[in-house]
XYZ file of N, CA and C in Angstrom:
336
model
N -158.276 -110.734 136.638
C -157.199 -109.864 136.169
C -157.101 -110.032 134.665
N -156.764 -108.999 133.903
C -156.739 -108.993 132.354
C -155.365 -108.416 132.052
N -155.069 -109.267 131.164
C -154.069 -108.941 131.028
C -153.843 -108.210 129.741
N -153.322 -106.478 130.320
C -153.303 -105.562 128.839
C -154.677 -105.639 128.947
N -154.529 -105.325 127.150
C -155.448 -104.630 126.305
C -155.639 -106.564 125.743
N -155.305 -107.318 126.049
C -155.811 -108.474 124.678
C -156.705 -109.208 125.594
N -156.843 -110.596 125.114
C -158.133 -111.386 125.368
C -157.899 -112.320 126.022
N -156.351 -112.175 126.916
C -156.324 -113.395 127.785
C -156.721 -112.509 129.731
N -157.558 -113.218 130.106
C -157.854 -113.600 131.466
C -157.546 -114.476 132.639
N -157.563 -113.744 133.593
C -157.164 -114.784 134.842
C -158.028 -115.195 135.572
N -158.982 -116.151 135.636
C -159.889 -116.331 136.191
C -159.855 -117.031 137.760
N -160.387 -116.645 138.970
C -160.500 -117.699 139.945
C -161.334 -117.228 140.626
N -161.716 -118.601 141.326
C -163.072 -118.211 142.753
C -163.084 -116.980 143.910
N -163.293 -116.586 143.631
C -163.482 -115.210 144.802
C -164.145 -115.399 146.334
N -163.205 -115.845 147.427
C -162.783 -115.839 148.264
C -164.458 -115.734 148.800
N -165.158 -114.683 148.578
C -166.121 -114.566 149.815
C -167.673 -115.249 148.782
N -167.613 -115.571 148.034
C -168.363 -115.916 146.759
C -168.191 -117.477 146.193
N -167.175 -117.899 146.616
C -166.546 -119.585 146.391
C -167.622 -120.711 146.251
N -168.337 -120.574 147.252
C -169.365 -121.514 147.036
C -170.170 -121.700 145.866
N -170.534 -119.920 145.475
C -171.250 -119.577 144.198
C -170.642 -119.835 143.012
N -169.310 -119.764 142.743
C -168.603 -119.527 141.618
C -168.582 -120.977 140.819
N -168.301 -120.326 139.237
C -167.941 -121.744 138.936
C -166.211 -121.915 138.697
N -165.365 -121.298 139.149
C -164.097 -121.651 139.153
C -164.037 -121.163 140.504
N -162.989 -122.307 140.929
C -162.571 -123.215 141.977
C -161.668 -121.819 143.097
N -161.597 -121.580 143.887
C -160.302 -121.088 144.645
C -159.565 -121.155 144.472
N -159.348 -121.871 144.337
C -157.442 -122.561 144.583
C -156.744 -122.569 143.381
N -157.694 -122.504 141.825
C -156.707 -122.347 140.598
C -157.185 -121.424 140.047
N -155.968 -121.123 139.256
C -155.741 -120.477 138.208
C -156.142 -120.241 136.900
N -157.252 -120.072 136.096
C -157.620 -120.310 134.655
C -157.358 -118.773 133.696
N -156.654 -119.539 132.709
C -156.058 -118.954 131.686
C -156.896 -118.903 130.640
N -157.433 -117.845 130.767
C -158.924 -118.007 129.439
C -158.968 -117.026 128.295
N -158.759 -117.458 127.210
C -158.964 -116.880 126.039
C -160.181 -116.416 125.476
N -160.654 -115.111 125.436
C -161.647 -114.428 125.481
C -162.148 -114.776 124.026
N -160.895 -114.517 123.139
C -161.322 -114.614 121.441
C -161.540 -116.159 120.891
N -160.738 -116.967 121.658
C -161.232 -118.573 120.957
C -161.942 -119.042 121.885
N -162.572 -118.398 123.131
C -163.118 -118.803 124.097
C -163.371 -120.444 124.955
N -161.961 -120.615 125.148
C -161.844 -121.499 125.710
C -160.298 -121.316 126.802
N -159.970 -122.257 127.810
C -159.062 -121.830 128.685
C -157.807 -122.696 127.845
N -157.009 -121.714 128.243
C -155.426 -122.125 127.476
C -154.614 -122.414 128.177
N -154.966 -122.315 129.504
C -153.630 -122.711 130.748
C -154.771 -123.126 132.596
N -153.859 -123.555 133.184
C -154.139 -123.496 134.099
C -153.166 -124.066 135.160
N -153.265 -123.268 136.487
C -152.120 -123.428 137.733
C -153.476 -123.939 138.691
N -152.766 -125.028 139.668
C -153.633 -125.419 140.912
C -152.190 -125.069 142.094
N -152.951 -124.956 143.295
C -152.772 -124.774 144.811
C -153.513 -125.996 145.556
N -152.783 -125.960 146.782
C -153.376 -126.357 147.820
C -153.961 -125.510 148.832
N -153.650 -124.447 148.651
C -154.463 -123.264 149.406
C -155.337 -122.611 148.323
N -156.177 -121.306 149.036
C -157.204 -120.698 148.160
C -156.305 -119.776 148.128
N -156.432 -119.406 146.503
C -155.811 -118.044 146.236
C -156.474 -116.300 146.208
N -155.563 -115.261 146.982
C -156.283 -113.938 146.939
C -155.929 -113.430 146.065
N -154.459 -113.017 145.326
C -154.241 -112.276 144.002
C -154.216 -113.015 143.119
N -154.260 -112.872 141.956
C -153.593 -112.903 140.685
C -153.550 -111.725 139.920
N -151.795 -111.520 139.376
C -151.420 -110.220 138.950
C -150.721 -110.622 137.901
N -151.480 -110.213 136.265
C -150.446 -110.567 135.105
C -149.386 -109.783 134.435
N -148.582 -109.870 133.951
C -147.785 -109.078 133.292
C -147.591 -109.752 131.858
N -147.273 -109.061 130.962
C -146.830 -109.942 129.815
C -146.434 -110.996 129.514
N -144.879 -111.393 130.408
C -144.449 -111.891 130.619
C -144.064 -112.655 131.578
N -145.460 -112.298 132.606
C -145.330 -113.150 134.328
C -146.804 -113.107 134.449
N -147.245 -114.165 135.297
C -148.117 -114.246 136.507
C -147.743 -114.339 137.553
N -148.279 -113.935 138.446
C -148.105 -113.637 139.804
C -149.134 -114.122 140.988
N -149.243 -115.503 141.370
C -150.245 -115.573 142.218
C -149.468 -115.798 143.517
N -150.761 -115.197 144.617
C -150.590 -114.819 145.736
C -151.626 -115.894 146.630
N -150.972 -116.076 147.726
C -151.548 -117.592 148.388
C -151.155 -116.609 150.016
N -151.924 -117.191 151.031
C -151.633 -116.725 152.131
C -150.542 -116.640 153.121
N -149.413 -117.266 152.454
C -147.843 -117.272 153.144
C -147.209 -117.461 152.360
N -147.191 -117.030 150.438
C -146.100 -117.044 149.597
C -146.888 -117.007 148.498
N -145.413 -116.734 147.662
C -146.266 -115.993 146.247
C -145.200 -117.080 145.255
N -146.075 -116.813 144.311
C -145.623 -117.891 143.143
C -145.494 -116.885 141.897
N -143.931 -117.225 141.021
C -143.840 -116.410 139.963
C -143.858 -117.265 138.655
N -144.808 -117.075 137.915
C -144.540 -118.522 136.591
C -144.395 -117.468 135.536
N -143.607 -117.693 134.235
C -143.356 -117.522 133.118
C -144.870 -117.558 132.239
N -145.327 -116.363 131.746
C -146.467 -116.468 131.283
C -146.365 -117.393 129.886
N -145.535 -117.542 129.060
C -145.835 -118.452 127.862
C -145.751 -119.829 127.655
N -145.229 -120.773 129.018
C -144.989 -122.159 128.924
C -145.789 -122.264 130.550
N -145.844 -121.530 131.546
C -146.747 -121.706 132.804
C -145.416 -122.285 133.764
N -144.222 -121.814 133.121
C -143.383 -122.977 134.465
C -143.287 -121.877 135.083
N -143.103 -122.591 136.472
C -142.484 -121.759 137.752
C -141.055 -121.284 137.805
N -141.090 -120.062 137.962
C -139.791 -119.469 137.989
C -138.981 -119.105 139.151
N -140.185 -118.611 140.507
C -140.184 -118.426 141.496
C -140.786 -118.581 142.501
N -140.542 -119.021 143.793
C -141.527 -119.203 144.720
C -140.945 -118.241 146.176
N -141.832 -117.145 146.423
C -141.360 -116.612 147.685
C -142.552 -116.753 148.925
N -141.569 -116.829 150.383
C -142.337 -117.462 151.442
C -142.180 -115.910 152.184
N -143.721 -115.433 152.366
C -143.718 -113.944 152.656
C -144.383 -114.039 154.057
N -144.423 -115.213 154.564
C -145.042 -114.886 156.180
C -146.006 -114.746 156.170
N -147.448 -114.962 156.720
C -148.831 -114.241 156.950
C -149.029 -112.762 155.910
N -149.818 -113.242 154.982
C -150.631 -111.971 154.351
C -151.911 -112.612 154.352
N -152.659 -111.949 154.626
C -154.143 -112.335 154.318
C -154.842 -111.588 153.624
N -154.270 -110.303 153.793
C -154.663 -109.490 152.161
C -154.126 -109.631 151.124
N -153.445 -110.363 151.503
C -152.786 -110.890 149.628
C -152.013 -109.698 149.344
N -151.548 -108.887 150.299
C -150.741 -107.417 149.627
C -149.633 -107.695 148.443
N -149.472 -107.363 147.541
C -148.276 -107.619 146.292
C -148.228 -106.287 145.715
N -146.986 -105.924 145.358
C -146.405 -105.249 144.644
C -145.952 -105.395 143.532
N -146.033 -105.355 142.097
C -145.175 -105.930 140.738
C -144.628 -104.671 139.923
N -143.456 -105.047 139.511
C -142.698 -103.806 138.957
C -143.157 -104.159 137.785
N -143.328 -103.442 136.497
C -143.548 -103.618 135.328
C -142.448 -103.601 134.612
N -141.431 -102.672 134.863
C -139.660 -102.950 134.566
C -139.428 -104.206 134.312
N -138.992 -104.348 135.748
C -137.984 -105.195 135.747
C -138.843 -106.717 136.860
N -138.726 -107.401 136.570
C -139.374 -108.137 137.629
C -138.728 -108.359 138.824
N -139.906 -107.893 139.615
C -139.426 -108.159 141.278
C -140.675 -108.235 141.907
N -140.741 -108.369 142.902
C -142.445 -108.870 143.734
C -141.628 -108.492 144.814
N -142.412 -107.493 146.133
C -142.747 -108.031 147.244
C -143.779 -107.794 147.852
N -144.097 -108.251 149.069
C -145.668 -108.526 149.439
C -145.478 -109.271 150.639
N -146.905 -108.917 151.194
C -147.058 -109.466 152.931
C -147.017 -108.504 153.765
N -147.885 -108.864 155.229
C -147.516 -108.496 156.083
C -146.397 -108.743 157.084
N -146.201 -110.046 156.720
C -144.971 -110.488 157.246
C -143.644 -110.057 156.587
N -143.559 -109.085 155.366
C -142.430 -109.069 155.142
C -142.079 -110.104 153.664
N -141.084 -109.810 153.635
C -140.517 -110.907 152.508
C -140.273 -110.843 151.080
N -139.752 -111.115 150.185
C -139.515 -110.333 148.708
C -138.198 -110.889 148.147
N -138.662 -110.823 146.696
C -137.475 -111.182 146.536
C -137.181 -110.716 144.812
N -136.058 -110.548 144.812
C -136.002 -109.781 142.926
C -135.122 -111.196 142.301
N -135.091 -111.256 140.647
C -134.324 -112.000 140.303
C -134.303 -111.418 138.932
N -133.227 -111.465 138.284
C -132.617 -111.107 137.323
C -132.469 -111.605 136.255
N -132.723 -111.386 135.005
C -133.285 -112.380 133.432
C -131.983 -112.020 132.862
């Protein structure tokens, strides 16, 4: 996932390709295209299917909950428990932030 038009990237192992890859499943790499080196990084205990950036959010998606971190310091802002997705389904408003996602349902908005 790229975020915008600039030179930061979201890098992770791709689910059917994992073995091949050289970043991991389960994290997150924050990679700077122009100083080419990684500037952040999030780990899991599960393998992750989305990652969705916004300016001001990342959005990763794990198979029974989604994680909302603050894109300029990496803290967690939010954690929602969406039940069984295995497609990683997510929704992100570009407004206003809100996420929901799953097949199971589940979502949640919060207010800045």
């Amino acid at each position: 996932e790229m975020l915008y038009r600039t030179n930061l990237l979201a890098l992770t192992g791709h689910h059917s390709t994992a073995s091949h890859s050289q970043y991991p499943p389960n994290k997150v790499l924050i990679y700077d295209d122009h100083s080419q080196c990684t500037v952040g990084e999030l780990s899991f205990r599960q393998k992750i299917l989305v990652t969705k950036l916004r300016r001001d959010r990342i959005v990763v998606v794990l198979r029974d909950r989604v994680y909302v971190y603050n894109f300029s310091d990496l803290s967690l802002l939010d954690k929602v428990h969406t039940g069984d997705n295995p497609a990683g389904l997510i929704g992100l408003s570009l407004d206003n932030w809100g996420v929901g996602g799953g097949a199971g349902g589940g979502g949640e908005n919060a207010s800045n």
